């Protein structure tokens, strides 16, 4: 098994007035040649947007973009005609493909919104753009892993154009489980949303990240009440 | 063709960006040109791209979105025939997030 540890305080940081963002991987003005991607996982941004503010209309292409709100409500509009609101407990996915425009604003005037912005390289270029969002059941991740994303439109959660599987967990102190990797040549990037966790022998705290590859499985144990996201992605891929 | 040929006396890294989506292409070119050490021009068609490549001193070609596989293969082959040392990279995401890192990674390859 191989691992790479990214402690929370080693992430890139950007503050643009209304936006605070911690970048696990190189993004925008943050560049670290040793932290560009983990396999097909290219972006993991931990964003906080002030009340009533947000990302104005801007373009994307050829990327699978996943947003997971952690606090507050995010209003989404895009060039495919979607106008929606996502909130904590939802997951949003957008295949940018041949090109889309979208905006993401904090819906509320009196509270901030915090969300994870995750970009995964697609397994094919120039697909037809698509958008989806679903509401997840919180009880389905209490002391067990809840699949929230897969490559299969008929499987649990949202789906993307990549052999990737995401799981959320909300574990009570002391609860442990084993994760078996699904894909050949896959790796898992574990991101701790809250609390303390041990993966095999590696202790992790809030907002730490651990990449794991060359492994068939690993054990994750909550050392306090904890929430985490496991992102399994191909370590080698072609587009 | 977006932007005029480079006229600065001091040589910047000249990047030819090729993409089919006009607004995304325009955005990518504008964002690259925010960096004082880089100069980008955009081409929407294969013909525009080849003409620019032949007539200007291009250091790096960046493929954006929407380009058909046959077009991309043909352009890559032609660019390499014309200038074997040319650096060719792919841009993903169509916006600000990854541009800088993609170019910096390619430049790091020049210096390694």
Short mmCIF file of C-alpha atoms in Angstrom, two decimals:
data_model
loop_
_atom_site.label_atom_id
_atom_site.label_comp_id
_atom_site.label_asym_id
_atom_site.label_seq_id
_atom_site.Cartn_x
_atom_site.Cartn_y
_atom_site.Cartn_z
CA UNK A 1 0.00 0.00 0.00
CA UNK A 2 1.19 3.49 -0.83
CA UNK A 3 -0.10 6.65 0.76
CA UNK A 4 0.27 10.41 0.54
CA UNK A 5 -0.73 12.62 3.45
CA UNK A 6 -1.99 16.18 3.03
CA UNK A 7 -2.51 17.83 6.40
CA UNK A 8 -5.22 20.47 6.43
CA UNK A 9 -2.85 23.35 7.11
CA UNK A 10 -0.64 22.52 4.12
CA UNK A 11 -3.39 23.24 1.59
CA UNK A 12 -3.29 26.28 -0.67
CA UNK A 13 -5.41 29.18 0.52
CA UNK A 14 -7.08 32.01 -1.35
CA UNK A 15 -9.20 34.84 0.00
CA UNK A 16 -11.06 36.99 -2.49
CA UNK A 17 -13.25 39.05 -0.17
CA UNK A 18 -16.48 37.12 -0.53
CA UNK A 19 -14.74 33.79 -1.08
CA UNK A 20 -12.35 31.79 1.05
CA UNK A 21 -11.02 28.65 -0.52
CA UNK A 22 -8.62 25.95 0.61
CA UNK A 23 -7.10 24.06 -2.30
CA UNK A 24 -5.89 20.49 -1.75
CA UNK A 25 -4.46 20.53 -5.27
CA UNK A 26 -3.02 23.29 -7.45
CA UNK A 27 -5.78 25.64 -8.51
CA UNK A 28 -5.97 29.15 -9.92
CA UNK A 29 -3.10 31.13 -8.36
CA UNK A 30 -2.02 28.28 -6.07
CA UNK A 31 0.57 26.10 -7.75
CA UNK A 32 2.53 23.31 -6.10
CA UNK A 33 4.14 20.98 -8.60
CA UNK A 34 3.96 18.12 -6.09
CA UNK A 35 0.24 18.59 -5.56
CA UNK A 36 -1.47 18.75 -8.91
CA UNK A 37 -3.80 15.76 -8.80
CA UNK A 38 -4.46 12.36 -7.26
CA UNK A 39 -5.14 10.09 -10.21
CA UNK A 40 -8.22 11.40 -11.97
CA UNK A 41 -9.09 13.61 -8.99
CA UNK A 42 -7.90 17.06 -10.04
CA UNK A 43 -9.62 19.59 -7.77
CA UNK A 44 -10.69 19.46 -4.15
CA UNK A 45 -11.63 22.95 -3.05
CA UNK A 46 -13.07 23.65 0.38
CA UNK A 47 -15.03 26.85 -0.27
CA UNK A 48 -16.79 29.35 1.98
CA UNK A 49 -18.94 32.00 0.29
CA UNK A 50 -20.22 35.02 2.18
CA UNK A 51 -23.95 35.78 2.44
CA UNK A 52 -25.56 36.79 -0.86
CA UNK A 53 -22.29 36.45 -2.79
CA UNK A 54 -21.07 33.88 -5.27
CA UNK A 55 -19.47 32.80 -8.49
CA UNK A 56 -20.90 34.75 -11.42
CA UNK A 57 -21.59 33.22 -14.80
CA UNK A 58 -18.46 31.47 -16.07
CA UNK A 59 -17.64 28.65 -18.50
CA UNK A 60 -16.37 25.10 -18.20
CA UNK A 61 -15.65 22.25 -20.57
CA UNK A 62 -14.38 18.68 -20.35
CA UNK A 63 -14.59 18.14 -16.62
CA UNK A 64 -16.85 16.27 -14.21
CA UNK A 65 -17.72 18.81 -11.51
CA UNK A 66 -19.23 17.69 -8.22
CA UNK A 67 -20.44 20.02 -5.47
CA UNK A 68 -21.28 18.89 -1.95
CA UNK A 69 -22.79 21.60 0.30
CA UNK A 70 -21.70 21.35 3.92
CA UNK A 71 -23.56 24.34 5.37
CA UNK A 72 -26.12 26.77 3.92
CA UNK A 73 -27.81 26.87 0.52
CA UNK A 74 -26.27 27.31 -2.91
CA UNK A 75 -28.27 28.61 -5.88
CA UNK A 76 -27.25 27.13 -9.22
CA UNK A 77 -28.06 28.42 -12.71
CA UNK A 78 -26.66 27.10 -15.96
CA UNK A 79 -26.85 27.43 -19.73
CA UNK A 80 -28.81 24.15 -19.94
CA UNK A 81 -31.76 25.97 -18.34
CA UNK A 82 -31.41 24.66 -14.80
CA UNK A 83 -32.16 26.94 -11.85
CA UNK A 84 -31.95 25.02 -8.61
CA UNK A 85 -30.91 25.25 -4.98
CA UNK A 86 -28.68 22.69 -3.31
CA UNK A 87 -28.33 22.42 0.45
CA UNK A 88 -26.49 20.38 3.02
CA UNK A 89 -27.39 16.76 2.37
CA UNK A 90 -27.52 17.17 -1.41
CA UNK A 91 -24.94 16.36 -4.06
CA UNK A 92 -24.74 18.11 -7.42
CA UNK A 93 -22.95 16.91 -10.56
CA UNK A 94 -22.28 18.64 -13.85
CA UNK A 95 -20.58 17.09 -16.87
CA UNK A 96 -19.14 20.12 -18.63
CA UNK A 97 -18.34 18.22 -21.84
CA UNK A 98 -18.52 20.43 -24.93
CA UNK A 99 -19.10 23.51 -22.80
CA UNK A 100 -21.48 25.03 -20.26
CA UNK A 101 -21.90 28.28 -18.40
CA UNK A 102 -23.03 28.34 -14.81
CA UNK A 103 -23.23 30.47 -11.71
CA UNK A 104 -23.27 29.43 -8.07
CA UNK A 105 -24.50 31.92 -5.49
CA UNK A 106 -25.12 31.81 -1.78
CA UNK A 107 -28.91 31.80 -1.69
CA UNK A 108 -29.08 33.36 1.77
CA UNK A 109 -28.48 37.00 2.73
CA UNK A 110 -27.83 36.20 6.37
CA UNK A 111 -25.54 33.19 6.47
CA UNK A 112 -22.47 31.86 4.69
CA UNK A 113 -22.42 28.74 2.56
CA UNK A 114 -19.67 26.14 2.77
CA UNK A 115 -19.25 23.50 0.12
CA UNK A 116 -16.76 21.15 -1.47
CA UNK A 117 -16.00 21.70 -5.13
CA UNK A 118 -14.55 18.55 -6.67
CA UNK A 119 -13.34 18.12 -10.25
CA UNK A 120 -12.64 14.73 -11.80
CA UNK A 121 -11.07 14.26 -15.23
CA UNK A 122 -13.65 12.65 -17.55
CA UNK A 123 -12.97 9.34 -19.31
CA UNK A 124 -14.08 10.84 -22.61
CA UNK A 125 -13.87 14.33 -24.06
CA UNK A 126 -16.63 16.46 -25.53
CA UNK A 127 -19.63 14.64 -24.06
CA UNK A 128 -23.03 16.30 -24.10
CA UNK A 129 -23.27 18.59 -21.06
CA UNK A 130 -25.56 17.36 -18.30
CA UNK A 131 -26.64 18.38 -14.81
CA UNK A 132 -28.10 16.44 -11.91
CA UNK A 133 -28.62 16.77 -8.19
CA UNK A 134 -30.07 14.45 -5.58
CA UNK A 135 -30.88 14.60 -1.90
CA UNK A 136 -29.14 12.00 0.21
CA UNK A 137 -30.60 10.32 3.27
CA UNK A 138 -28.48 11.16 6.33
CA UNK A 139 -29.44 7.92 8.05
CA UNK A 140 -27.89 5.93 5.20
CA UNK A 141 -24.40 7.08 6.19
CA UNK A 142 -24.71 6.78 9.97
CA UNK A 143 -22.08 4.22 10.99
CA UNK A 144 -21.90 2.87 7.44
CA UNK A 145 -20.64 3.99 4.06
CA UNK A 146 -23.16 5.64 1.75
CA UNK A 147 -22.36 5.55 -1.95
CA UNK A 148 -23.08 9.01 -3.38
CA UNK A 149 -21.45 8.76 -6.82
CA UNK A 150 -20.54 6.05 -9.30
CA UNK A 151 -19.92 5.55 -13.05
CA UNK A 152 -23.29 3.80 -13.45
CA UNK A 153 -26.47 5.82 -13.91
CA UNK A 154 -28.47 2.90 -12.44
CA UNK A 155 -26.37 2.65 -9.29
CA UNK A 156 -26.72 4.56 -6.00
CA UNK A 157 -26.06 8.29 -6.01
CA UNK A 158 -25.24 10.53 -8.95
CA UNK A 159 -23.10 9.31 -11.85
CA UNK A 160 -20.19 10.74 -13.83
CA UNK A 161 -18.16 9.96 -16.94
CA UNK A 162 -15.34 8.27 -15.02
CA UNK A 163 -14.72 5.03 -13.13
CA UNK A 164 -15.09 6.76 -9.79
CA UNK A 165 -17.01 5.92 -6.64
CA UNK A 166 -17.59 8.37 -3.78
CA UNK A 167 -18.83 7.40 -0.33
CA UNK A 168 -19.80 9.51 2.67
CA UNK A 169 -19.62 8.27 6.25
CA UNK A 170 -20.86 9.72 9.53
CA UNK A 171 -19.43 7.48 12.21
CA UNK A 172 -19.83 7.50 15.97
CA UNK A 173 -16.66 7.36 18.05
CA UNK A 174 -15.15 3.88 17.89
CA UNK A 175 -17.02 2.64 14.82
CA UNK A 176 -14.84 0.97 12.21
CA UNK A 177 -15.35 -0.43 8.72
CA UNK A 178 -13.38 -1.84 5.86
CA UNK A 179 -13.37 -0.28 2.39
CA UNK A 180 -12.68 -2.59 -0.53
CA UNK A 181 -11.55 -0.82 -3.69
CA UNK A 182 -13.81 -1.44 -6.66
CA UNK A 183 -11.68 -0.50 -9.64
CA UNK A 184 -8.49 -2.01 -10.98
CA UNK A 185 -5.60 0.46 -10.60
CA UNK A 186 -7.80 2.68 -8.44
CA UNK A 187 -6.81 4.78 -5.49
CA UNK A 188 -8.89 6.38 -2.76
CA UNK A 189 -8.55 9.93 -1.53
CA UNK A 190 -10.01 10.22 1.95
CA UNK A 191 -11.01 13.70 3.10
CA UNK A 192 -12.03 14.20 6.72
CA UNK A 193 -14.94 16.62 6.98
CA UNK A 194 -15.11 16.64 10.76
CA UNK A 195 -13.53 14.81 13.68
CA UNK A 196 -10.69 12.35 14.06
CA UNK A 197 -10.21 9.19 12.05
CA UNK A 198 -7.56 6.50 11.68
CA UNK A 199 -7.02 4.83 8.32
CA UNK A 200 -4.94 1.72 8.92
CA UNK A 201 -2.26 3.31 11.15
CA UNK A 202 -2.53 6.90 9.90
CA UNK A 203 -4.28 9.33 12.23
CA UNK A 204 -6.23 12.09 10.51
CA UNK A 205 -8.02 15.16 11.78
CA UNK A 206 -10.58 17.61 10.42
CA UNK A 207 -9.88 18.59 6.79
CA UNK A 208 -6.83 16.31 6.46
CA UNK A 209 -6.55 14.28 3.27
CA UNK A 210 -4.95 10.90 2.67
CA UNK A 211 -4.40 9.30 -0.71
CA UNK A 212 -4.16 5.49 -0.76
CA UNK A 213 -3.21 3.32 -3.73
CA UNK A 214 -1.61 -0.03 -4.54
CA UNK A 215 -4.09 -1.50 -2.09
CA UNK A 216 -7.14 -3.77 -2.27
CA UNK A 217 -8.71 -2.54 0.95
CA UNK A 218 -8.16 -0.48 4.08
CA UNK A 219 -9.76 0.03 7.46
CA UNK A 220 -11.21 3.31 8.63
CA UNK A 221 -11.96 3.89 12.31
CA UNK A 222 -13.58 6.93 13.94
CA UNK A 223 -11.54 8.19 16.91
CA UNK A 224 -14.30 10.69 17.70
CA UNK A 225 -17.69 11.35 16.17
CA UNK A 226 -16.54 11.96 12.61
CA UNK A 227 -17.65 12.63 9.05
CA UNK A 228 -15.60 11.84 5.99
CA UNK A 229 -15.65 11.49 2.21
CA UNK A 230 -13.93 8.67 0.34
CA UNK A 231 -13.22 9.33 -3.35
CA UNK A 232 -12.11 6.31 -5.38
CA UNK A 233 -10.67 7.29 -8.76
CA UNK A 234 -8.46 5.67 -11.42
CA UNK A 235 -4.77 6.31 -10.79
CA UNK A 236 -3.97 5.95 -14.49
CA UNK A 237 -6.42 7.10 -17.08
CA UNK A 238 -6.74 8.36 -20.60
CA UNK A 239 -9.23 10.83 -21.96
CA UNK B 1 -8.31 34.56 -34.88
CA UNK B 2 -8.39 36.16 -31.47
CA UNK B 3 -5.69 38.67 -30.56
CA UNK B 4 -3.12 40.10 -32.92
CA UNK B 5 0.37 38.72 -33.44
CA UNK B 6 2.85 39.44 -30.70
CA UNK B 7 4.74 42.67 -31.22
CA UNK B 8 6.55 43.04 -27.91
CA UNK B 9 10.30 43.32 -28.08
CA UNK B 10 10.71 41.13 -25.01
CA UNK B 11 9.80 37.56 -25.81
CA UNK B 12 6.97 36.14 -23.83
CA UNK B 13 5.92 32.51 -23.90
CA UNK B 14 3.62 32.49 -26.92
CA UNK B 15 0.69 30.12 -26.63
CA UNK B 16 -1.72 29.18 -29.38
CA UNK B 17 -5.05 28.10 -27.91
CA UNK B 18 -7.38 26.06 -30.11
CA UNK B 19 -11.00 25.52 -29.16
CA UNK B 20 -14.37 25.32 -30.86
CA UNK B 21 -16.49 27.16 -28.28
CA UNK B 22 -15.99 30.87 -29.03
CA UNK B 23 -16.84 32.20 -25.59
CA UNK B 24 -14.75 29.65 -23.75
CA UNK B 25 -11.87 30.23 -26.16
CA UNK B 26 -12.11 33.96 -25.57
CA UNK B 27 -12.15 33.44 -21.80
CA UNK B 28 -9.11 31.16 -21.85
CA UNK B 29 -7.13 33.59 -24.04
CA UNK B 30 -8.03 36.51 -21.77
CA UNK B 31 -7.04 34.62 -18.63
CA UNK B 32 -3.69 33.55 -20.05
CA UNK B 33 -2.95 37.11 -21.09
CA UNK B 34 -3.44 38.25 -17.50
CA UNK B 35 0.01 36.77 -16.88
CA UNK B 36 2.64 39.30 -18.03
CA UNK B 37 5.04 36.53 -19.05
CA UNK B 38 2.61 34.77 -21.36
CA UNK B 39 0.93 35.77 -24.60
CA UNK B 40 -2.01 33.82 -26.00
CA UNK B 41 -3.90 33.87 -29.26
CA UNK B 42 -6.98 31.80 -29.97
CA UNK B 43 -8.02 29.89 -33.08
CA UNK B 44 -11.42 28.33 -33.60
CA UNK B 45 -10.70 26.44 -36.82
CA UNK B 46 -7.91 24.13 -37.94
CA UNK B 47 -7.07 26.48 -40.79
CA UNK B 48 -6.72 29.49 -38.50
CA UNK B 49 -4.57 27.47 -36.13
CA UNK B 50 -2.22 26.26 -38.86
CA UNK B 51 -1.90 29.70 -40.44
CA UNK B 52 -1.03 31.25 -37.09
CA UNK B 53 1.41 28.48 -36.26
CA UNK B 54 3.21 28.89 -39.58
CA UNK B 55 3.40 32.67 -39.41
CA UNK B 56 4.18 33.24 -35.74
CA UNK B 57 6.76 32.04 -33.27
CA UNK B 58 4.57 29.75 -31.24
CA UNK B 59 6.16 28.12 -28.18
CA UNK B 60 3.22 26.09 -26.93
CA UNK B 61 -0.05 24.82 -28.33
CA UNK B 62 -2.99 24.30 -26.00
CA UNK B 63 -5.93 22.21 -27.15
CA UNK B 64 -9.21 23.25 -25.59
CA UNK B 65 -12.64 21.68 -25.81
CA UNK B 66 -14.80 20.54 -28.70
CA UNK B 67 -12.06 19.53 -31.13
CA UNK B 68 -12.86 16.41 -33.11
CA UNK B 69 -10.32 13.56 -32.65
CA UNK B 70 -9.37 13.54 -36.35
CA UNK B 71 -8.75 17.28 -36.30
CA UNK B 72 -6.68 17.08 -33.16
CA UNK B 73 -4.60 14.17 -34.48
CA UNK B 74 -4.01 15.98 -37.76
CA UNK B 75 -3.01 19.23 -36.11
CA UNK B 76 -0.70 17.54 -33.61
CA UNK B 77 1.06 15.72 -36.45
CA UNK B 78 1.40 18.86 -38.56
CA UNK B 79 2.68 21.00 -35.68
CA UNK B 80 5.33 18.39 -34.86
CA UNK B 81 6.38 18.23 -38.51
CA UNK B 82 6.73 21.99 -38.67
CA UNK B 83 8.39 22.38 -35.28
CA UNK B 84 9.49 19.11 -33.62
CA UNK B 85 10.31 20.81 -30.32
CA UNK B 86 6.85 22.32 -29.95
CA UNK B 87 5.13 21.75 -26.59
CA UNK B 88 1.54 20.60 -26.95
CA UNK B 89 -0.76 20.45 -23.94
CA UNK B 90 -4.43 19.82 -23.26
CA UNK B 91 -6.57 22.25 -21.32
CA UNK B 92 -9.33 20.89 -19.14
CA UNK B 93 -12.09 22.71 -17.38
CA UNK B 94 -12.56 25.61 -19.77
CA UNK B 95 -11.80 28.36 -17.32
CA UNK B 96 -9.51 29.79 -14.73
CA UNK B 97 -9.00 26.90 -12.36
CA UNK B 98 -6.44 24.74 -14.10
CA UNK B 99 -4.93 27.01 -16.74
CA UNK B 100 -2.02 28.31 -14.75
CA UNK B 101 -0.99 24.90 -13.45
CA UNK B 102 -1.22 23.33 -16.91
CA UNK B 103 1.10 25.96 -18.39
CA UNK B 104 3.46 25.97 -15.42
CA UNK B 105 3.77 22.18 -15.57
CA UNK B 106 4.69 22.40 -19.24
CA UNK B 107 7.22 25.14 -18.55
CA UNK B 108 8.74 23.04 -15.75
CA UNK B 109 9.25 20.34 -18.36
CA UNK B 110 11.31 22.80 -20.42
CA UNK B 111 13.58 23.48 -17.49
CA UNK B 112 14.05 19.92 -16.26
#
